[in-house]
Coordinates of C-alpha atoms and ligand atoms in Angstrom, one line a residue:
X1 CA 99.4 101.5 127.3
X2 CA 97.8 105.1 127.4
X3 CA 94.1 105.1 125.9
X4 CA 94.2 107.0 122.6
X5 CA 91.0 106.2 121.2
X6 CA 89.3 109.2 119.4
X7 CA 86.7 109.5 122.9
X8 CA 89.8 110.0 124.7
X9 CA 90.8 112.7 122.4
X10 CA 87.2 114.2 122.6
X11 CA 87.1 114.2 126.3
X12 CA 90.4 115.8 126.7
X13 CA 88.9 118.8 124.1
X14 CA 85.7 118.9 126.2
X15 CA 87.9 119.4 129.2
X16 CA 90.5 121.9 127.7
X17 CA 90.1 125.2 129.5
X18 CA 91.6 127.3 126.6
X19 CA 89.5 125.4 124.2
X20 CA 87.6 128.6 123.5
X21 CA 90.5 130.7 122.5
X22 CA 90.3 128.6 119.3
X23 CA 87.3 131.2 118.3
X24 CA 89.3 134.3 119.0
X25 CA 91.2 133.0 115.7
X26 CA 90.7 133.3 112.6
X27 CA 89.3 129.6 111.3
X28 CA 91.7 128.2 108.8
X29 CA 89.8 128.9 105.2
X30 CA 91.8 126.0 103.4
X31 CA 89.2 122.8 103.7
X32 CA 92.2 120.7 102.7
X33 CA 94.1 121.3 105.6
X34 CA 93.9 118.2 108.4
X35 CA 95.7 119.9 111.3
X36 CA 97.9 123.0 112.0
X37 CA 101.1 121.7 114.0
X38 CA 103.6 124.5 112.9
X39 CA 102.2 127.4 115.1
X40 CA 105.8 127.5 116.8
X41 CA 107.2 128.7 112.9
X42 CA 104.0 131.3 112.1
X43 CA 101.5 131.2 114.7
X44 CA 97.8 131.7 113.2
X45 CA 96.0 134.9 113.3
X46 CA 93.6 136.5 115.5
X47 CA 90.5 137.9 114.3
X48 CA 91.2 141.2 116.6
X49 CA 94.2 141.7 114.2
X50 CA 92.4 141.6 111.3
X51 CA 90.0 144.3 113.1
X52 CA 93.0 146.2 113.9
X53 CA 94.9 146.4 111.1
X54 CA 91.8 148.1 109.4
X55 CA 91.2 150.5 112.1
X56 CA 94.2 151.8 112.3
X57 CA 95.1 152.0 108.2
X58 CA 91.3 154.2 108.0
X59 CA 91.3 155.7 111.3
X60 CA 94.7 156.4 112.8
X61 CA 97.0 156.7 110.2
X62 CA 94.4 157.9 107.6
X63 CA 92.6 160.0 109.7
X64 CA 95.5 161.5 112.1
X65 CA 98.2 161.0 109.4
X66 CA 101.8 162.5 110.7
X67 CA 100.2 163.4 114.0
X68 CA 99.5 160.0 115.0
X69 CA 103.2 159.8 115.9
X70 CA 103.4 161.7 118.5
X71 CA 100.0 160.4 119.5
X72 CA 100.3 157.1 119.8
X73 CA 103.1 155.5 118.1
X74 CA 106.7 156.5 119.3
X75 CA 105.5 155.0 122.4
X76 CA 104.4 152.1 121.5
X77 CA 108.2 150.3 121.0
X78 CA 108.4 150.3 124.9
X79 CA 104.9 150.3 126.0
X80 CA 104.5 146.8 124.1
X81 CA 107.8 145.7 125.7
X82 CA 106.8 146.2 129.0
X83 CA 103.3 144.9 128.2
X84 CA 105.2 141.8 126.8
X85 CA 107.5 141.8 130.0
X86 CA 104.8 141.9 132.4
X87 CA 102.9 139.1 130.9
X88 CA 105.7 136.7 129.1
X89 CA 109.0 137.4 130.3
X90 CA 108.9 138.1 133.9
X91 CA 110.8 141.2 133.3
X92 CA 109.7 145.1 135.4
X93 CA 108.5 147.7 132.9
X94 CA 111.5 149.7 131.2
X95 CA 113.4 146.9 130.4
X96 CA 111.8 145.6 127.5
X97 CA 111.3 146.9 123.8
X98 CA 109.8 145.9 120.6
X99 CA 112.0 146.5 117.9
X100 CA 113.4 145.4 114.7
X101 CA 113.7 141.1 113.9
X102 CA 115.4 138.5 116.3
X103 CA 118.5 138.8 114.2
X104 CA 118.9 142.2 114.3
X105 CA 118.1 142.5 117.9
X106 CA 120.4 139.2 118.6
X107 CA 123.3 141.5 117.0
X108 CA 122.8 144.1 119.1
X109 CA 122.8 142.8 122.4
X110 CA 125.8 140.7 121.2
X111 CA 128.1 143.8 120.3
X112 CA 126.6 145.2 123.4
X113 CA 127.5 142.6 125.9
X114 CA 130.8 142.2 124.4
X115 CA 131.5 145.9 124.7
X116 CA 130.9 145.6 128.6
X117 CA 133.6 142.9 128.9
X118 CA 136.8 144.1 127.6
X119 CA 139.9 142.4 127.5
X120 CA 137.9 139.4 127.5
X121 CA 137.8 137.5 123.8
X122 CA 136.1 134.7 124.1
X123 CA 132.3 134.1 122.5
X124 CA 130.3 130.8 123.7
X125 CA 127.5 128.9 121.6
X126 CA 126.2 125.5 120.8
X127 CA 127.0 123.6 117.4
X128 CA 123.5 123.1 117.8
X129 CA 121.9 126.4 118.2
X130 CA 119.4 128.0 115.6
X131 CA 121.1 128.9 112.5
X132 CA 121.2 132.5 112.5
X133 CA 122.5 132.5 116.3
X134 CA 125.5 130.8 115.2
X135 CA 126.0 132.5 112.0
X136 CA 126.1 136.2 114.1
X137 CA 128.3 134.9 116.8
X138 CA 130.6 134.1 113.6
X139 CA 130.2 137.4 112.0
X140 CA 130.6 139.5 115.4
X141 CA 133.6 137.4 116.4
X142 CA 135.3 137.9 113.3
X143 CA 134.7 142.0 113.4
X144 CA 135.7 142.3 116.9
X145 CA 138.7 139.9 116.6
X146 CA 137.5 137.2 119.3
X147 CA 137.2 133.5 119.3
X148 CA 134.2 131.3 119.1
X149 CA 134.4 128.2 121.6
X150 CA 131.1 125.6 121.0
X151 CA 129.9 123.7 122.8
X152 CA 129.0 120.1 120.8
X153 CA 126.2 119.0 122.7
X154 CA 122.5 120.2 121.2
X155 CA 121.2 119.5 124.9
X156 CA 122.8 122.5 127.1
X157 CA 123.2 122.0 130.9
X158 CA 125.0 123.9 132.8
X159 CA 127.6 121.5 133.0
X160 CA 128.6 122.0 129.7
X161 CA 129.1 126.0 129.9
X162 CA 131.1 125.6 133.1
X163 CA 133.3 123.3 130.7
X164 CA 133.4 125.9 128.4
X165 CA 133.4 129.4 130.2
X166 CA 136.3 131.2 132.2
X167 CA 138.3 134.4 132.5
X168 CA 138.3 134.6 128.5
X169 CA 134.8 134.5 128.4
X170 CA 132.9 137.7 127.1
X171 CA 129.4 136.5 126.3
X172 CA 127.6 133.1 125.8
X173 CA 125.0 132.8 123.4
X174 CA 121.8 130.5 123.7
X175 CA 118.5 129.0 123.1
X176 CA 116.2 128.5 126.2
X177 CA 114.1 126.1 124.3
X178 CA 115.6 124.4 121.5
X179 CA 114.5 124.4 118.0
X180 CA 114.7 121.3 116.9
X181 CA 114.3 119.0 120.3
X182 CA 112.6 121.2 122.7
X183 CA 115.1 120.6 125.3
X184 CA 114.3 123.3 127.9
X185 CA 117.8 125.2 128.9
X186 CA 118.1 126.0 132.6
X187 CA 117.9 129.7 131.9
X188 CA 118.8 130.4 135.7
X189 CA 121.4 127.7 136.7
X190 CA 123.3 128.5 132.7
X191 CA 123.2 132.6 133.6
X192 CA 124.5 131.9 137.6
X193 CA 127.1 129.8 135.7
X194 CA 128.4 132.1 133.6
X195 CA 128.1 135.2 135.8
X196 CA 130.2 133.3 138.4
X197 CA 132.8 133.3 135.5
X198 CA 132.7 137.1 135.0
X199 CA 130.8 136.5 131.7
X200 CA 127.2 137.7 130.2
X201 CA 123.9 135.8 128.6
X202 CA 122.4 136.6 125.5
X203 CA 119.4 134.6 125.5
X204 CA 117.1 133.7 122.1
X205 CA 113.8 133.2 123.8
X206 CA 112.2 132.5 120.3
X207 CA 110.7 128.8 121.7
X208 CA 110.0 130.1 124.7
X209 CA 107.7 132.9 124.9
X210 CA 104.3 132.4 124.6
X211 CA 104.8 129.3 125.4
X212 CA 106.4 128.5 128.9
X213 CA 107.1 131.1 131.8
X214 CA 110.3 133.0 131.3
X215 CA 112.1 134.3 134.5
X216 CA 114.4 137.0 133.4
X217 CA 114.1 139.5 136.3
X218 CA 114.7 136.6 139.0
X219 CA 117.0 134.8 137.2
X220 CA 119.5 137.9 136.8
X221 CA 119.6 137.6 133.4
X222 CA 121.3 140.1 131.2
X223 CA 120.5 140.0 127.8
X224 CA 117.5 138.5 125.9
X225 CA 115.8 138.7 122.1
X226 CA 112.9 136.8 120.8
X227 CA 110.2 136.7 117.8
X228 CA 106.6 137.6 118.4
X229 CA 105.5 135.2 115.4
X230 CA 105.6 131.9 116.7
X231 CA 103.9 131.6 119.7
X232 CA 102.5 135.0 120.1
X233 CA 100.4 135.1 116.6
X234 CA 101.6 138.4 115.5
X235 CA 102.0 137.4 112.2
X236 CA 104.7 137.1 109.3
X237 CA 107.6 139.3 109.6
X238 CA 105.7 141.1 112.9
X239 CA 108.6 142.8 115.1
X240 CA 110.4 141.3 117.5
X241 CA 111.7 142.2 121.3
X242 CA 114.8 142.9 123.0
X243 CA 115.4 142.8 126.9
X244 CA 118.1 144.4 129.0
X245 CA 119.0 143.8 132.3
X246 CA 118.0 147.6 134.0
X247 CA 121.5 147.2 136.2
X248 CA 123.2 147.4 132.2
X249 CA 121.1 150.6 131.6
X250 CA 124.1 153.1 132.8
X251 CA 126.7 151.3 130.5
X252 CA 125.0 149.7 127.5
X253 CA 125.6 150.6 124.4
X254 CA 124.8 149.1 120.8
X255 CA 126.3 149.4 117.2
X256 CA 123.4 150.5 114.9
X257 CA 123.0 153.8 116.5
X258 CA 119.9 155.9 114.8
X259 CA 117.8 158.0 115.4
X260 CA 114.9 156.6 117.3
X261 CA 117.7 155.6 119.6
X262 CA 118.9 159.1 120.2
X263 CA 118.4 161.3 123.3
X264 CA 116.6 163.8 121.2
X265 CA 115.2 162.0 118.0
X266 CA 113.4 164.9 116.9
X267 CA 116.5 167.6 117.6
X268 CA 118.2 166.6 114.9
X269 CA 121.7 166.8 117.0
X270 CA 124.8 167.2 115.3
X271 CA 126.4 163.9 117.4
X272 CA 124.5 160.6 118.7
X273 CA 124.0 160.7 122.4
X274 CA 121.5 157.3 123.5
X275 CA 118.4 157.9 125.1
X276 CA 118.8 157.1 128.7
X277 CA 117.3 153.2 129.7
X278 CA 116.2 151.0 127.5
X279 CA 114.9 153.5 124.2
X280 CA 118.9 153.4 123.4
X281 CA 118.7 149.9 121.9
X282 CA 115.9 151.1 119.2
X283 CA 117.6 152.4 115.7
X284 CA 115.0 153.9 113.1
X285 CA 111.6 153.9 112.7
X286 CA 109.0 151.2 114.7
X287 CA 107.1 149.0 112.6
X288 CA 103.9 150.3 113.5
X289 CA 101.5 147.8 111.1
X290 CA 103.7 144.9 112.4
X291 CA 103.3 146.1 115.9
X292 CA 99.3 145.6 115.9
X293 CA 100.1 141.9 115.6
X294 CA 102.3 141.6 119.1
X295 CA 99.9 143.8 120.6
X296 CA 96.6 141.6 120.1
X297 CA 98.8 138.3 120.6
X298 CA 100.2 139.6 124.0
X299 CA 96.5 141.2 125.4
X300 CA 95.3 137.1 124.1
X301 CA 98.3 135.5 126.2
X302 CA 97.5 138.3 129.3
X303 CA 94.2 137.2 128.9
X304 CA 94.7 133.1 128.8
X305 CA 98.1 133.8 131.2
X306 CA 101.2 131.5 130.6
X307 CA 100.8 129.3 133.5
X308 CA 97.4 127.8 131.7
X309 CA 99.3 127.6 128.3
X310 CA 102.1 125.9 129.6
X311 CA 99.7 123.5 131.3
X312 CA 98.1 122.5 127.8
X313 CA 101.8 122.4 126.3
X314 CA 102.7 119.9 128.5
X315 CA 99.5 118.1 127.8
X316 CA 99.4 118.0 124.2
X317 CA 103.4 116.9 124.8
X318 CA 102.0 113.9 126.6
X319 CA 99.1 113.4 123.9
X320 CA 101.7 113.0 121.0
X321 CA 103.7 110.8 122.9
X322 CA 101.2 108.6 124.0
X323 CA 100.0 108.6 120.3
X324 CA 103.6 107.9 119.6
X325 CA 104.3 105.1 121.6
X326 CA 101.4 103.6 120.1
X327 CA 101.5 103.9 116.9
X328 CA 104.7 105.2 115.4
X329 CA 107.6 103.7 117.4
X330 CA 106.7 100.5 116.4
X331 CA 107.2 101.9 112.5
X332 CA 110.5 102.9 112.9
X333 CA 109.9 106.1 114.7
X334 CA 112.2 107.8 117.4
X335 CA 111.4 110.5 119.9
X336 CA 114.1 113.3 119.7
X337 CA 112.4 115.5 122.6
X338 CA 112.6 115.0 126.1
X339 CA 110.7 112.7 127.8
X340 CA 110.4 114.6 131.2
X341 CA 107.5 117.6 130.9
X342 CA 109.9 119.9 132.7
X343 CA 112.6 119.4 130.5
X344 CA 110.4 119.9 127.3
X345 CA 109.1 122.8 125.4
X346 CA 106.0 123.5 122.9
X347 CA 107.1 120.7 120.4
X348 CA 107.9 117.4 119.7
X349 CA 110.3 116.0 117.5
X350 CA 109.5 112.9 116.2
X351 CA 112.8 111.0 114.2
X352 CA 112.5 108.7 111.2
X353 CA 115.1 107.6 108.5
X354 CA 112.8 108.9 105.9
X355 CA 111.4 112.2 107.6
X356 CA 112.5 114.5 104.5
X357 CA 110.1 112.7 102.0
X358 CA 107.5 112.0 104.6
X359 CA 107.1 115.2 105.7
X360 CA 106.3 116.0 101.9
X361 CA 103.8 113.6 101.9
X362 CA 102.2 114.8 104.6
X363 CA 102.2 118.9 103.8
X364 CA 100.2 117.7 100.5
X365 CA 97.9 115.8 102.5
X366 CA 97.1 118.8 104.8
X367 CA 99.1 118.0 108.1
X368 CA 101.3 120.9 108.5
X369 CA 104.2 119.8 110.3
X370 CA 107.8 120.7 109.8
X371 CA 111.0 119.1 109.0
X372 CA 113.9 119.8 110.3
X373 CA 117.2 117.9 108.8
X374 CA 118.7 115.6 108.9
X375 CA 115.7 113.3 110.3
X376 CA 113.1 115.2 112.7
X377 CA 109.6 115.8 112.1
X378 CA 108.3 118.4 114.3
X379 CA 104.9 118.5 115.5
X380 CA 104.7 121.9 116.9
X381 CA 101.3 122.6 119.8
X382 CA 100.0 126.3 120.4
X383 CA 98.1 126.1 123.5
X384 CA 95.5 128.4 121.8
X385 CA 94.8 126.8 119.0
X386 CA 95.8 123.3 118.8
X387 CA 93.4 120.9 119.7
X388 CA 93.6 117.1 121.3
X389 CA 91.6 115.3 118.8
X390 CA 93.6 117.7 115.8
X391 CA 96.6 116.2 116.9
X392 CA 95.0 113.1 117.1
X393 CA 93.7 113.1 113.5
X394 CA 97.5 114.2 112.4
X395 CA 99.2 111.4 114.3
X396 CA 96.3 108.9 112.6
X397 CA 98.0 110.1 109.3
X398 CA 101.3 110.0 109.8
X399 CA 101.0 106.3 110.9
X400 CA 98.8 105.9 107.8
X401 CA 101.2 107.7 105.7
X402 CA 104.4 106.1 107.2
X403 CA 103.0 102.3 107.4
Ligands
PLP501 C1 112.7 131.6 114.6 C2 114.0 131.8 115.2 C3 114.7 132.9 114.9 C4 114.3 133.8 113.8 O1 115.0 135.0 113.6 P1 114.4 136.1 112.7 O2 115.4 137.2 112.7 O3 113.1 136.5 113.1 O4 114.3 135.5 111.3 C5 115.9 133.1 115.6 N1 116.3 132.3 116.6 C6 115.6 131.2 116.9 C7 116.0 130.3 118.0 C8 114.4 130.9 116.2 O5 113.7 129.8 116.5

C-alpha cells in the first residue's frame, strides 16, 4: 500500500515545482476553511487581479473614459483569444475570441455548425453531458426542426459516436473532460470520427483548459467553447471563449448577429454584414471588467505552462487515490474517475450511498468539495493552488466524517 503519512504529503509539497504559484493568490481570508478542492467550479483569485481591476476602474476607464475604447478595449476580445490559444488550446492566433458565457457561445457555434451542413438533421450528445449542453442541443434541435440522437454511455469513446453518427449527422456535441468523472474524451480520434462521417465537433472544453493540453489546431477540430472560471481563475461570471476552425472562417455564420460582430461596428450600416475571420462570432459589447480576470489567469498559466500543471494534476490524482484506497474504500467508498492518468482529468469523483448529506457535513466543516447527484463527491485539484498535504488534511476528514 502507497505511503500516505503526513511526511509523505510534506515531501511531495517541498518537491512541488508550482508550489510557489500558491503566493501569486490571494490567501483564503476564511480561518474556518480546511482545504479548497472546488477550483474546477470557481477557481480562486489572483492578487494581480485584484491590482488590476483597481487600475483600470481609476486609471483607464476613469481617466481615459470613452477613449479607452478605441485604445485598448475593442481589441481585447481577440487579443485575449489568441493569447488564450497560444498558451491553452493549441490553436494559431485569429481563431480564438473571448466573448460572452459558455452557453451563449455553445449556442452559437451550434446554429453555426448546423448551418454548414444542410440537409443533414441529425444533432449528437451524451445523456451524460453537462446540463446546459444538453439542454441547448434540445432547444436548437427543436427551432431548427432536427433530431437529437444520445448517446447513453457518460464515458465517450469513439466507438460510441461511430455508433451513433452517419449521413444524418449535422453536428455532435461534447465534453472533453467530463464533469462529473473526469473521463478524458479522445478529442482527436472523436473529431476524425465524425469528420469521416461528413459531420462537425462542437467541443465544451470547460474541464479541460487550464488544466490539460488541448490540441485543437492538430486535431482538426472545428468548433470549441469553454469557461475562463474554473481552471483559469478569472473569477465569477468572468467571460468565456469561442474557437473556430480558420478553414470555417469563409462560411461561418452565427444567429445573434450585433454589432460588435459587424464589418463596420462603428458605421452604423443600414444591414448586418460579419466582420471577416473570427470578430463575426462576437455580438455586443466585451465585458471589459470580466476580461481583467482571463487576462491575469492566462499570463499565470503562460507563465507555469500546461505541460507542468497537467503533471501536478495527475499527481494530486494519484495522491487522492492513494489516500482513497486507504482510507475510504474500506468505508463504503467507490472511485467514479478513471484509474489510468491518461484517461483522467483535474478531478476525482469519489461515490458513496450517502454523498448528498456528507458533502453537507463537510462544507460546514470547511472542506469545500462538491457534490454532484445522484452519489459523487468531487474533489476537484488546481495545479496552482492545491496543495499535497491540503488534500491530505481533506481526505483525513472525510474518513473522519464518513466513519
Ligand atoms: C461549468 C460548465 C459550463 C458552464 O456554462 P456557463 O454558461 O458558464 O454557465 C458549461 N459546460 C460545462 C461542461 C461546464 O463544466
Amino acid at each position: 500500500m502507497t505511503d500516505v503519512s503526513p511526511e509523505r504529503a510534506d515531501r511531495l509539497d517541498a518537491e512541488d515545482a508550482l508550489a510557489g504559484f500558491r503566493e501569486r493568490f490571494v490567501p483564503i481570508t476564511d480561518p474556518g476553511v480546511v482545504a479548497y478542492l472546488d477550483g474546477n467550479s470557481l477557481g480562486r483569485p489572483l492578487r494581480a487581479t485584484a491590482e488590476r481591476l483597481r487600475e483600470l476602474v481609476e486609471h483607464e476607464w476613469g481617466g481615459r473614459l470613452i477613449r479607452a475604447w478605441e485604445e485598448r478595449w475593442l481589441a481585447l476580445p481577440g487579443q485575449l483569444g489568441d493569447e488564450l490559444g497560444r498558451v491553452a488550446l493549441g490553436a494559431a492566433p485569429g481563431q480564438t475570441i473571448v466573448a460572452d458565457s459558455t452557453s451563449v457561445c455553445l449556442y452559437k457555434t451550434l446554429r453555426a455548425a448546423v448551418a454548414l451542413r444542410p440537409g443533414r438533421d441529425e444533432i449528437v450528445t451524451d445523456t451524460a453531458n453537462f446540463p446546459t449542453d444538453r439542454f441547448l442541443v434540445e432547444s436548437v434541435a427543436a427551432e431548427l426542426g432536427l433530431t437529437v440522437r444520445w448517446i447513453e454511455t457518460g464515458d465517450v469513446h469513439p466507438g460510441d459516436v461511430a455508433a451513433v453518427t452517419g449521413p444524418r449527422t449535422a453536428a455532435v456535441v461534447l465534453s472533453h473532460v467530463d464533469y462529473r468523472t473526469a473521463a478524458i474524451t479522445d478529442l482527436a480520434a472523436v473529431t476524425r470520427v465524425v469528420h469521416e462521417r461528413g459531420g462537425l465537433v462542437v467541443w465544451d472544453l470547460c474541464h479541460s483548459v487550464g488544466s490539460l493540453p488541448v490540441e485543437l489546431d492538430a486535431a482538426g477540430a472545428d468548433f470549441a467553447v469553454g469557461c475562463t472560471y474554473k481552471f483559469l481563475n478569472a473569477g465569477p461570471g468572468a467571460p468565456a471563449f469561442l474557437y473556430v476552425n480558420a478553414r470555417h472562417h469563409a462560411e461561418f455564420g452565427q444567429p445573434v448577429t450585433g454589432w460588435m460582430g459587424a464589418a463596420d461596428t462603428f458605421g452604423m450600416a443600414e444591414k448586418y454584414v460579419p466582420a471577416p475571420g473570427i470578430r463575426r462570432a462576437l455580438s455586443g459589447t466585451p465585458p471589459v471588467l470580466g476580461m481583467v480576470g482571463v487576462q491575469e489567469g492566462v499570463a499565470l498559466l503562460a507563465e507555469a505552462g500546461i505541460d507542468r500543471v497537467r503533471a501536478k494534476a495527475v499527481a494530486l490524482g494519484r495522491w487522492v487515490l492513494a489516500l482513497a484506497d486507504a482510507w475510504l474504500v474500506p468505508l463504503g467508498f467507490t472511485v467514479a474517475s478513471p484509474r489510468d492518468d491518461d484517461r483522467r482529468g483535474g478531478h476525482v469523483t469519489l461515490r458513496h450511498p450517502d454523498a448528498e448529506r456528507l458533502s453537507r457535513v463537510l462544507i460546514e466543516h470547511g472542506v469545500l468539495i462538491d457534490f454532484r447527484r445522484p452519489d459523487g463527491i468531487r474533489i476537484g485539484l488546481s495545479p496552482l493552488t492545491t496543495g499535497f498535504a491540503e488534500v491530505r488534511r481533506a481526505m483525513d476528514r472525510i474518513r473522519e466524517l464518513a466513519g
